[in-house]
Coordinates of C-alpha atoms and ligand atoms in Angstrom, one line a residue:
M1 CA 30.3 -173.6 -25.5
S2 CA 26.9 -172.8 -24.5
I3 CA 26.0 -169.5 -23.3
Q4 CA 23.9 -169.3 -20.3
S5 CA 21.0 -166.9 -19.3
V6 CA 21.3 -167.0 -15.1
N7 CA 18.7 -165.7 -12.9
P8 CA 20.9 -163.3 -10.4
F9 CA 18.1 -163.2 -7.8
N10 CA 18.1 -167.3 -7.3
N11 CA 21.6 -168.2 -9.3
E12 CA 19.0 -170.7 -11.2
I13 CA 19.7 -171.3 -15.0
I14 CA 16.8 -169.6 -17.1
R15 CA 17.7 -170.7 -20.7
Q16 CA 20.9 -171.9 -22.5
F17 CA 21.8 -170.8 -26.0
H18 CA 24.5 -172.4 -28.3
E19 CA 27.2 -170.2 -29.1
A20 CA 27.4 -169.1 -33.1
T21 CA 29.5 -171.3 -34.8
D22 CA 32.5 -170.2 -37.6
T23 CA 29.7 -170.5 -40.4
D24 CA 27.0 -168.0 -38.2
I25 CA 29.7 -165.5 -37.8
Q26 CA 30.7 -165.7 -41.5
A27 CA 27.1 -165.3 -42.8
A28 CA 26.4 -162.4 -40.4
L29 CA 29.4 -160.5 -41.7
E30 CA 28.4 -161.3 -45.4
A31 CA 24.9 -160.1 -44.2
S32 CA 26.3 -156.9 -42.9
E33 CA 28.3 -156.1 -45.8
E34 CA 25.8 -156.2 -48.0
G35 CA 23.4 -154.6 -45.4
F36 CA 25.9 -151.3 -45.2
R37 CA 26.0 -151.1 -49.1
H38 CA 22.3 -150.9 -49.0
W39 CA 21.8 -148.6 -45.7
K40 CA 24.2 -146.0 -46.4
Q41 CA 22.1 -145.0 -49.6
V42 CA 18.6 -144.7 -47.6
P43 CA 17.9 -141.4 -47.4
L44 CA 18.1 -139.6 -44.3
Q45 CA 14.4 -139.0 -43.6
E46 CA 13.7 -142.6 -43.9
R47 CA 16.5 -143.5 -41.5
S48 CA 14.6 -141.0 -39.1
S49 CA 11.3 -142.9 -39.7
L50 CA 12.9 -145.9 -38.9
M51 CA 14.5 -144.8 -35.7
M52 CA 11.2 -143.5 -34.4
A53 CA 9.7 -146.6 -34.8
A54 CA 12.5 -148.4 -33.0
A55 CA 11.4 -146.3 -30.3
Q56 CA 8.1 -147.3 -30.3
V57 CA 8.4 -150.9 -30.5
M58 CA 10.3 -150.7 -27.1
E59 CA 7.8 -148.4 -25.7
D60 CA 4.7 -150.6 -27.0
D61 CA 6.5 -153.9 -25.6
L62 CA 8.0 -152.0 -22.5
E63 CA 7.1 -154.4 -19.9
H64 CA 8.2 -157.7 -22.1
Y65 CA 11.7 -155.8 -22.5
A66 CA 12.0 -154.5 -18.7
H67 CA 11.3 -158.0 -17.6
L68 CA 13.8 -159.7 -19.8
M69 CA 16.6 -157.4 -18.0
T70 CA 15.6 -158.0 -14.6
L71 CA 15.6 -161.7 -15.4
E72 CA 19.1 -161.9 -16.9
M73 CA 21.1 -159.2 -14.6
G74 CA 19.1 -158.4 -11.3
K75 CA 18.0 -154.6 -11.6
T76 CA 14.6 -153.6 -10.6
L77 CA 11.7 -153.8 -12.9
R78 CA 11.1 -149.9 -12.0
E79 CA 15.0 -148.8 -13.3
A80 CA 14.3 -152.0 -15.9
R81 CA 11.3 -149.6 -17.2
A82 CA 12.9 -146.5 -17.3
E83 CA 16.1 -147.6 -18.9
I84 CA 13.9 -148.6 -22.1
E85 CA 12.2 -145.3 -22.1
K86 CA 15.2 -143.7 -21.9
C87 CA 16.5 -145.8 -25.1
A88 CA 13.3 -144.7 -26.8
A89 CA 14.3 -141.4 -26.2
C90 CA 17.6 -141.5 -27.5
C91 CA 16.4 -143.2 -30.6
R92 CA 13.9 -140.1 -30.8
Y93 CA 16.8 -137.8 -30.0
Y94 CA 19.2 -139.0 -32.9
A95 CA 16.3 -139.2 -35.3
T96 CA 15.6 -135.4 -34.7
H97 CA 19.0 -134.1 -34.7
A98 CA 20.8 -136.3 -37.0
E99 CA 20.3 -134.1 -40.1
A100 CA 22.0 -131.1 -38.0
F101 CA 25.2 -133.4 -36.7
L102 CA 25.4 -134.6 -40.5
K103 CA 25.3 -131.5 -42.3
D104 CA 29.1 -130.7 -44.2
K105 CA 30.8 -128.1 -42.4
V106 CA 32.1 -125.3 -44.3
L107 CA 36.2 -124.5 -43.8
D108 CA 37.3 -120.8 -44.0
V109 CA 40.0 -121.2 -46.8
S110 CA 41.7 -118.7 -48.6
Q111 CA 40.6 -120.0 -52.2
G112 CA 37.7 -122.1 -53.8
K113 CA 35.5 -123.8 -51.0
A114 CA 36.2 -126.5 -48.8
F115 CA 34.4 -128.6 -46.4
I116 CA 34.1 -131.5 -44.2
S117 CA 31.5 -134.3 -45.6
Y118 CA 30.6 -136.9 -42.8
E119 CA 30.1 -140.0 -43.9
P120 CA 29.9 -143.9 -42.6
L121 CA 32.9 -146.2 -42.3
G122 CA 30.9 -149.3 -42.5
P123 CA 30.0 -152.7 -40.2
V124 CA 31.1 -151.6 -36.3
L125 CA 31.6 -154.3 -33.7
A126 CA 29.8 -153.4 -30.7
I127 CA 31.1 -155.4 -27.6
M128 CA 28.8 -154.4 -24.8
P129 CA 28.3 -155.3 -21.1
W130 CA 25.6 -156.3 -18.9
N131 CA 24.8 -153.5 -16.6
F132 CA 22.3 -151.6 -18.8
P133 CA 22.1 -154.1 -21.4
F134 CA 19.9 -152.0 -23.5
W135 CA 21.3 -148.9 -23.1
Q136 CA 24.7 -149.1 -23.8
V137 CA 23.9 -150.7 -26.8
I138 CA 21.2 -148.2 -28.3
R139 CA 23.7 -145.4 -27.3
F140 CA 26.1 -147.0 -29.8
A141 CA 23.1 -147.9 -32.3
A142 CA 21.2 -144.8 -32.3
P143 CA 23.7 -142.5 -33.5
N144 CA 25.4 -144.7 -35.6
L145 CA 22.6 -146.2 -37.9
M146 CA 21.5 -142.9 -37.8
A147 CA 24.9 -141.9 -39.7
G148 CA 24.8 -144.9 -42.3
N149 CA 26.9 -147.3 -40.3
V150 CA 25.5 -150.7 -39.7
G151 CA 25.7 -152.7 -36.4
I152 CA 27.1 -156.2 -35.3
L153 CA 26.8 -156.7 -31.7
K154 CA 28.6 -159.0 -29.6
H155 CA 26.9 -158.4 -26.1
A156 CA 28.0 -160.1 -22.7
S157 CA 27.6 -163.5 -22.2
S158 CA 25.1 -163.0 -19.3
V159 CA 22.7 -161.3 -21.3
P160 CA 21.8 -163.3 -24.6
Q161 CA 18.1 -162.5 -24.3
V162 CA 18.4 -159.1 -24.0
A163 CA 20.8 -159.7 -26.8
L164 CA 18.3 -161.0 -29.2
A165 CA 15.6 -158.7 -28.3
L166 CA 17.7 -155.7 -29.4
E167 CA 17.9 -157.3 -32.7
E168 CA 14.8 -158.1 -32.8
I169 CA 13.3 -154.4 -32.1
F170 CA 15.3 -153.0 -34.8
R171 CA 13.7 -155.9 -37.3
K172 CA 10.3 -155.1 -36.2
A173 CA 11.0 -151.7 -36.7
G174 CA 11.4 -152.3 -40.3
F175 CA 15.5 -152.0 -40.5
P176 CA 16.7 -153.8 -43.6
D177 CA 18.6 -156.7 -43.5
G178 CA 21.8 -156.8 -41.8
A179 CA 21.5 -153.1 -40.5
F180 CA 22.0 -154.5 -37.1
L181 CA 22.4 -157.8 -36.1
S182 CA 23.5 -159.5 -32.6
L183 CA 25.9 -162.7 -32.5
L184 CA 25.7 -164.9 -29.3
I185 CA 29.4 -165.3 -29.0
G186 CA 32.1 -165.5 -25.8
N187 CA 34.8 -163.1 -25.5
K188 CA 37.3 -165.2 -27.3
K189 CA 35.5 -165.3 -30.7
T190 CA 35.9 -161.0 -31.2
E191 CA 40.0 -161.8 -32.0
K192 CA 38.7 -163.4 -35.9
L193 CA 35.8 -160.9 -36.0
I194 CA 38.0 -157.5 -35.2
A195 CA 40.8 -158.8 -37.6
H196 CA 38.1 -159.5 -40.4
P197 CA 38.2 -156.8 -43.1
T198 CA 34.5 -156.3 -43.1
I199 CA 34.6 -154.6 -39.7
R200 CA 35.7 -151.4 -40.1
A201 CA 35.8 -150.2 -36.5
V202 CA 35.1 -151.2 -32.6
T203 CA 33.6 -149.9 -29.7
L204 CA 34.1 -151.7 -26.4
T205 CA 32.1 -150.4 -23.2
G206 CA 33.4 -152.8 -20.0
S207 CA 36.5 -153.6 -17.8
E208 CA 40.1 -152.1 -18.6
R209 CA 41.4 -155.7 -19.2
A210 CA 38.6 -156.5 -21.7
G211 CA 39.6 -152.7 -23.2
S212 CA 43.1 -153.3 -23.6
S213 CA 43.0 -156.7 -25.2
V214 CA 40.2 -155.5 -27.8
A215 CA 42.1 -152.3 -28.7
A216 CA 45.6 -154.1 -28.8
R217 CA 43.9 -156.6 -31.4
A218 CA 42.1 -153.8 -33.4
G219 CA 45.4 -151.3 -33.2
K220 CA 46.9 -154.2 -35.2
Y221 CA 44.7 -154.4 -38.2
I222 CA 44.7 -150.7 -38.0
K223 CA 40.8 -150.1 -36.8
K224 CA 39.4 -147.2 -34.9
T225 CA 38.0 -147.9 -31.5
V226 CA 36.0 -146.3 -28.6
L227 CA 36.6 -147.4 -25.2
E228 CA 34.1 -146.6 -22.3
L229 CA 36.2 -148.7 -19.1
G230 CA 35.7 -148.5 -15.9
G231 CA 35.6 -145.4 -13.4
S232 CA 36.3 -144.6 -9.7
D233 CA 34.7 -141.3 -9.6
P234 CA 34.7 -138.6 -7.0
F235 CA 31.8 -137.1 -5.6
V236 CA 33.6 -134.2 -3.8
V237 CA 31.5 -132.5 -0.8
L238 CA 32.8 -129.0 0.2
E239 CA 31.8 -128.1 3.9
D240 CA 29.5 -125.1 1.9
A241 CA 27.3 -127.9 0.9
D242 CA 23.8 -128.6 1.5
L243 CA 24.3 -131.8 3.2
D244 CA 21.0 -133.2 3.3
K245 CA 20.9 -132.7 -0.4
A246 CA 24.6 -134.3 -1.1
A247 CA 23.6 -136.9 1.3
E248 CA 20.4 -138.0 -0.5
W249 CA 22.4 -137.7 -4.1
A250 CA 25.1 -139.9 -2.8
V251 CA 23.0 -142.7 -2.4
K252 CA 21.3 -142.4 -5.6
S253 CA 24.7 -142.1 -7.3
R254 CA 26.6 -144.9 -5.5
M255 CA 23.4 -147.3 -5.4
I256 CA 22.3 -146.9 -9.1
N257 CA 21.9 -150.4 -10.9
M258 CA 22.8 -151.7 -7.4
G259 CA 26.3 -149.8 -7.6
Q260 CA 26.9 -151.7 -11.2
S261 CA 27.5 -148.0 -13.0
C262 CA 30.9 -147.0 -14.6
I263 CA 29.8 -143.4 -13.9
A264 CA 28.4 -144.1 -10.1
A265 CA 30.1 -142.2 -7.4
K266 CA 32.7 -144.4 -5.6
R267 CA 35.0 -142.6 -3.8
F268 CA 33.1 -139.3 -1.5
I269 CA 35.7 -137.2 -0.7
V270 CA 34.5 -135.2 2.2
L271 CA 35.7 -132.1 4.1
D272 CA 37.3 -132.2 7.4
K273 CA 34.4 -129.5 8.9
V274 CA 31.7 -131.8 7.6
Y275 CA 33.1 -135.4 7.6
D276 CA 31.2 -136.9 10.3
D277 CA 28.0 -135.0 9.8
F278 CA 28.1 -136.3 6.1
I279 CA 28.5 -140.0 7.0
N280 CA 25.9 -139.7 9.8
R281 CA 23.2 -138.7 6.8
F282 CA 24.8 -140.6 4.3
R283 CA 24.3 -144.1 6.8
S284 CA 20.7 -143.5 7.3
R285 CA 19.9 -143.4 4.2
M286 CA 22.1 -146.4 3.2
E287 CA 20.6 -148.3 6.0
A288 CA 17.0 -147.3 4.9
L289 CA 17.3 -149.0 1.6
K290 CA 14.7 -152.1 0.7
I291 CA 16.9 -154.8 -1.1
G292 CA 14.8 -157.6 -2.0
D293 CA 13.3 -159.2 -5.2
P294 CA 13.9 -156.8 -8.2
Q295 CA 10.4 -157.6 -9.3
D296 CA 8.7 -156.3 -6.4
D297 CA 8.1 -152.6 -6.8
D298 CA 8.9 -151.8 -2.6
M299 CA 12.3 -152.8 -3.4
D300 CA 14.6 -149.9 -3.9
H301 CA 17.2 -152.5 -5.3
G302 CA 18.1 -156.5 -6.4
P303 CA 20.7 -158.6 -6.1
M304 CA 23.8 -157.8 -8.3
A305 CA 24.4 -159.5 -11.5
R306 CA 26.0 -162.3 -11.0
E307 CA 27.4 -164.4 -8.4
D308 CA 31.3 -163.8 -9.3
L309 CA 30.9 -160.2 -9.2
A310 CA 29.4 -160.2 -5.5
E311 CA 32.0 -162.1 -4.6
G312 CA 34.9 -160.4 -6.1
L313 CA 33.2 -157.2 -4.2
L314 CA 33.4 -158.8 -1.0
E315 CA 37.1 -159.7 -1.6
Q316 CA 37.9 -156.0 -2.4
V317 CA 35.8 -155.2 0.6
Q318 CA 37.7 -157.3 3.0
K319 CA 41.0 -156.8 2.1
S320 CA 40.5 -152.6 2.0
L321 CA 39.6 -153.5 5.9
K322 CA 42.6 -155.0 6.3
K323 CA 44.6 -152.1 5.0
G324 CA 43.1 -149.8 7.7
A325 CA 39.5 -149.0 6.2
T326 CA 36.7 -148.6 8.6
L327 CA 33.4 -150.0 8.3
V328 CA 30.7 -148.1 8.8
T329 CA 28.0 -150.2 7.6
G330 CA 27.4 -153.5 6.2
G331 CA 30.2 -155.3 4.3
D332 CA 28.9 -158.7 4.1
R333 CA 26.4 -160.7 2.0
P334 CA 23.0 -161.7 3.3
N335 CA 22.1 -165.2 3.7
S336 CA 20.5 -166.1 0.3
N337 CA 20.5 -168.0 -2.9
G338 CA 21.1 -164.9 -5.1
A339 CA 24.0 -162.5 -5.8
F340 CA 23.1 -160.1 -2.7
F341 CA 25.1 -157.7 -1.0
T342 CA 24.4 -155.3 1.9
P343 CA 24.5 -151.5 0.8
T344 CA 28.0 -150.7 2.6
I345 CA 29.9 -147.4 3.5
L346 CA 33.6 -147.7 4.1
A347 CA 35.7 -144.4 6.2
D348 CA 39.0 -143.5 6.5
I349 CA 40.2 -145.1 3.5
P350 CA 43.9 -145.8 3.2
K351 CA 45.6 -144.7 -0.6
N352 CA 46.5 -148.1 -0.9
A353 CA 43.3 -150.0 -0.2
P354 CA 41.2 -151.3 -3.0
A355 CA 38.4 -149.1 -1.9
F356 CA 40.7 -146.1 -3.1
K357 CA 42.8 -147.5 -6.1
E358 CA 40.5 -149.6 -7.7
E359 CA 36.7 -149.9 -9.3
L360 CA 34.2 -151.2 -6.8
F361 CA 31.7 -152.3 -9.3
G362 CA 28.7 -152.5 -6.5
P363 CA 27.2 -151.3 -3.6
V364 CA 30.1 -150.1 -1.9
A365 CA 30.8 -146.6 -1.0
S366 CA 34.5 -145.5 0.1
V367 CA 34.4 -141.9 2.1
I368 CA 37.9 -139.8 2.2
R369 CA 38.6 -137.2 4.4
A370 CA 40.3 -134.3 3.0
M371 CA 41.4 -131.2 5.3
D372 CA 40.8 -128.5 2.5
E373 CA 39.9 -127.9 -0.7
A374 CA 43.4 -128.3 -2.3
E375 CA 43.7 -131.8 -0.7
A376 CA 40.2 -132.5 -2.1
I377 CA 41.2 -131.9 -5.5
D378 CA 44.2 -133.8 -5.1
L379 CA 42.8 -136.8 -3.6
A380 CA 40.1 -136.6 -6.3
N381 CA 43.0 -136.6 -9.1
S382 CA 44.5 -139.5 -7.3
S383 CA 43.3 -142.4 -9.5
V384 CA 44.4 -144.1 -12.7
Y385 CA 40.7 -143.6 -13.7
G386 CA 38.9 -140.3 -15.1
L387 CA 35.4 -140.9 -15.9
G388 CA 32.6 -138.4 -14.2
G389 CA 32.9 -136.7 -11.0
S390 CA 30.6 -134.2 -9.0
V391 CA 31.0 -131.3 -6.8
W392 CA 28.6 -130.3 -4.0
S393 CA 28.9 -126.6 -2.8
R394 CA 26.5 -123.8 -2.4
D395 CA 28.7 -121.3 -4.5
L396 CA 28.6 -122.3 -7.6
E397 CA 31.4 -120.4 -8.9
R398 CA 33.5 -122.2 -6.6
G399 CA 32.0 -125.7 -7.8
Q400 CA 32.6 -124.4 -11.2
A401 CA 36.4 -123.8 -10.7
I402 CA 36.9 -127.1 -8.8
A403 CA 34.9 -128.8 -11.7
R404 CA 37.9 -127.5 -14.0
Q405 CA 40.5 -128.9 -12.3
I406 CA 39.4 -132.1 -11.8
Q407 CA 41.0 -134.9 -14.5
S408 CA 38.0 -136.3 -15.8
G409 CA 35.7 -136.7 -18.9
A410 CA 33.0 -134.9 -17.3
V411 CA 32.2 -132.8 -13.7
Y412 CA 28.5 -132.2 -12.6
V413 CA 27.9 -129.4 -9.8
N414 CA 25.1 -130.2 -7.5
K415 CA 24.0 -132.7 -9.8
M416 CA 24.4 -136.5 -10.0
M417 CA 26.6 -137.7 -12.9
A418 CA 24.0 -139.2 -15.3
S419 CA 24.3 -139.7 -19.1
D420 CA 22.4 -137.4 -21.7
P421 CA 21.9 -138.3 -25.5
A422 CA 22.3 -134.4 -25.6
V423 CA 26.1 -134.2 -23.8
P424 CA 28.9 -136.0 -24.3
F425 CA 30.1 -139.0 -22.2
G426 CA 33.3 -140.3 -21.7
G427 CA 36.6 -140.6 -20.0
I428 CA 40.5 -140.0 -19.7
K429 CA 43.0 -141.9 -18.3
L430 CA 42.2 -145.8 -17.9
S431 CA 38.2 -144.8 -17.6
G432 CA 38.9 -144.7 -22.0
Y433 CA 38.7 -142.6 -24.7
G434 CA 36.5 -141.3 -27.4
R435 CA 33.3 -140.0 -26.7
E436 CA 29.4 -141.6 -27.1
L437 CA 26.1 -139.2 -27.1
S438 CA 25.9 -135.9 -28.5
Y439 CA 27.1 -134.7 -32.0
L440 CA 30.5 -136.2 -30.8
G441 CA 29.5 -139.5 -30.2
M442 CA 27.8 -139.7 -33.7
H443 CA 31.3 -138.6 -35.6
E444 CA 33.4 -141.2 -33.8
F445 CA 32.8 -143.5 -36.5
L446 CA 32.6 -141.6 -39.5
N447 CA 35.1 -140.5 -42.3
Q448 CA 35.5 -136.9 -42.0
K449 CA 36.3 -136.3 -45.3
T450 CA 37.8 -132.9 -46.5
I451 CA 36.4 -131.6 -49.9
W452 CA 37.8 -128.8 -51.9
V453 CA 36.6 -127.4 -54.6
Q454 CA 38.5 -124.9 -57.0
Ligands
LIG501 P1 33.9 -157.6 -19.2 O1 34.7 -156.5 -19.0 O2 34.9 -158.8 -18.5 O3 32.8 -157.5 -20.1 C1 32.3 -156.7 -21.0 C2 32.3 -156.8 -22.5 O4 33.6 -157.4 -22.7 C3 31.2 -158.2 -22.7 O5 30.7 -158.4 -23.6 C4 32.4 -159.3 -22.3 O6 32.1 -160.7 -23.1 C5 33.6 -158.8 -23.2 N1 34.9 -159.2 -23.1 C6 35.7 -159.3 -22.1 N2 36.8 -159.6 -22.2 C7 37.3 -159.8 -23.7 C8 38.2 -159.8 -24.3 N3 39.7 -160.2 -24.0 N4 38.1 -159.3 -25.6 C9 36.6 -159.3 -26.4 N5 36.0 -158.7 -25.4 C10 36.1 -159.3 -24.3 O7 33.3 -157.1 -18.0 P2 32.7 -158.1 -16.5 O8 31.2 -158.6 -16.8 O9 33.8 -159.2 -16.4 O10 32.7 -157.1 -15.4 C11 34.1 -157.4 -14.7 C12 34.0 -155.5 -14.1 O11 34.1 -155.0 -15.6 C13 33.1 -155.0 -13.6 O12 33.4 -155.6 -12.2 C14 33.6 -153.5 -13.7 O13 34.8 -153.2 -12.7 C15 34.1 -153.6 -15.1 N6 32.9 -153.2 -16.2 C16 32.8 -151.9 -16.4 C17 31.5 -151.6 -17.0 C18 31.1 -150.3 -17.5 O14 30.0 -149.6 -17.7 N7 32.0 -149.3 -17.8 C19 30.7 -152.2 -17.4 C20 30.8 -153.9 -17.1 C21 31.9 -154.2 -16.4 P3 31.7 -161.9 -22.4 O15 30.7 -161.5 -21.5 O16 31.3 -162.8 -23.2 O17 33.1 -162.5 -21.5

């Protein structure tokens, strides 16, 4: 099987790679096992210096890495540069905070002294997606490498050049052999990897389908998993919200990365009193977006990441219209050779339409009317997902009270949901389990060992 790098701007093949063979995989596992034996002994200060160096490598070659992303999955260069900067910041965050996060935690016991010692587990398999192809990997790698684990990356098949670049970054920074490896393989080959005794744990970011299959396999071999899956997050606009601000952030929240973000706002639940007003403000902003060549700094957005994803989204939109949703703007694909999609708003979405019950992973916003606050909360929670919602109101106490009632891994008030190394990230329900980032993300793949001395 060959792994192809395709430019979604024109659907042309840029490069092709051979999939790693079983012998390559075996060699990577051995290197990883050996790498772990060495890496776990490396003093924390030295690990910190190497992680700082990785941040520097990314910044020194920022344009090159940003271009790779734009070429392979179509995000604008502007967004790609910001992603590399965020990755560098994440590396520095963990290089700085690892000591505090890994410090023994003393326990209050009746006799003697007891504490938790945080110890690495070993090689962790990271199965990662194409949407934030650097960030999703770095947010796993930075805390885990600092904690003494080593990583084997199986990146999405559509971003092989990024996968290789990530391995190169750690190598250039001076990380020892086996600390971080990238295997170019299709998803079928992960089955053997997950089962292999060298792999101690698995993290996956991607679809429910992939998450469920990987977790079932890992469960069979009693290996811990963290799953960061999809979302259909609510963006709740109350009647006392600053509507201009809400509409401005609605566009940013829905359209980030051409709408291909697990935490992008997807269902806009708007109170009846301001429903029409909000839609008008939202619509004019969506229609003003410039979509085109992602290498052109004048463009707001480029194509979607793959042709099949754009086609799948179109089908979801058409099915939603058949179920009774109304089209406010967009709803089609422009005539072009690339994986383009027109920014779209659907309104009056019935609960049985894909635009309400499924994840729409692209530039399509679903606006839903709520007659009052209670109905807004009920609609927000009427989803199989629960990743990261937001509430918009001038009354901060009211916003907070509603945030507590929304079933989700995170809720932001008057702020766009976004990841930040300092705060935990992850979902409930079909959005997955476990947390990434902050100290919680670092503790997921550690042996939290109790030591009691008497
Ligand atoms: P997938 O979930 O298929 O891909 C994500 C990663 O999982 C890739 O590395 C993929 O490898 C791997 N994978 C897929 N199936 C399996 C499997 N059975 N066992 C092991 N690994 C697997 O996402 P798609 O690219 O197909 O996108 C489809 C939908 O998934 C999107 O429309 C969106 O709804 C959701 N998604 C969510 C993301 C998020 O951030 N939460 C990110 C990406 C997608 P390979 O590429 O080789 O198939």
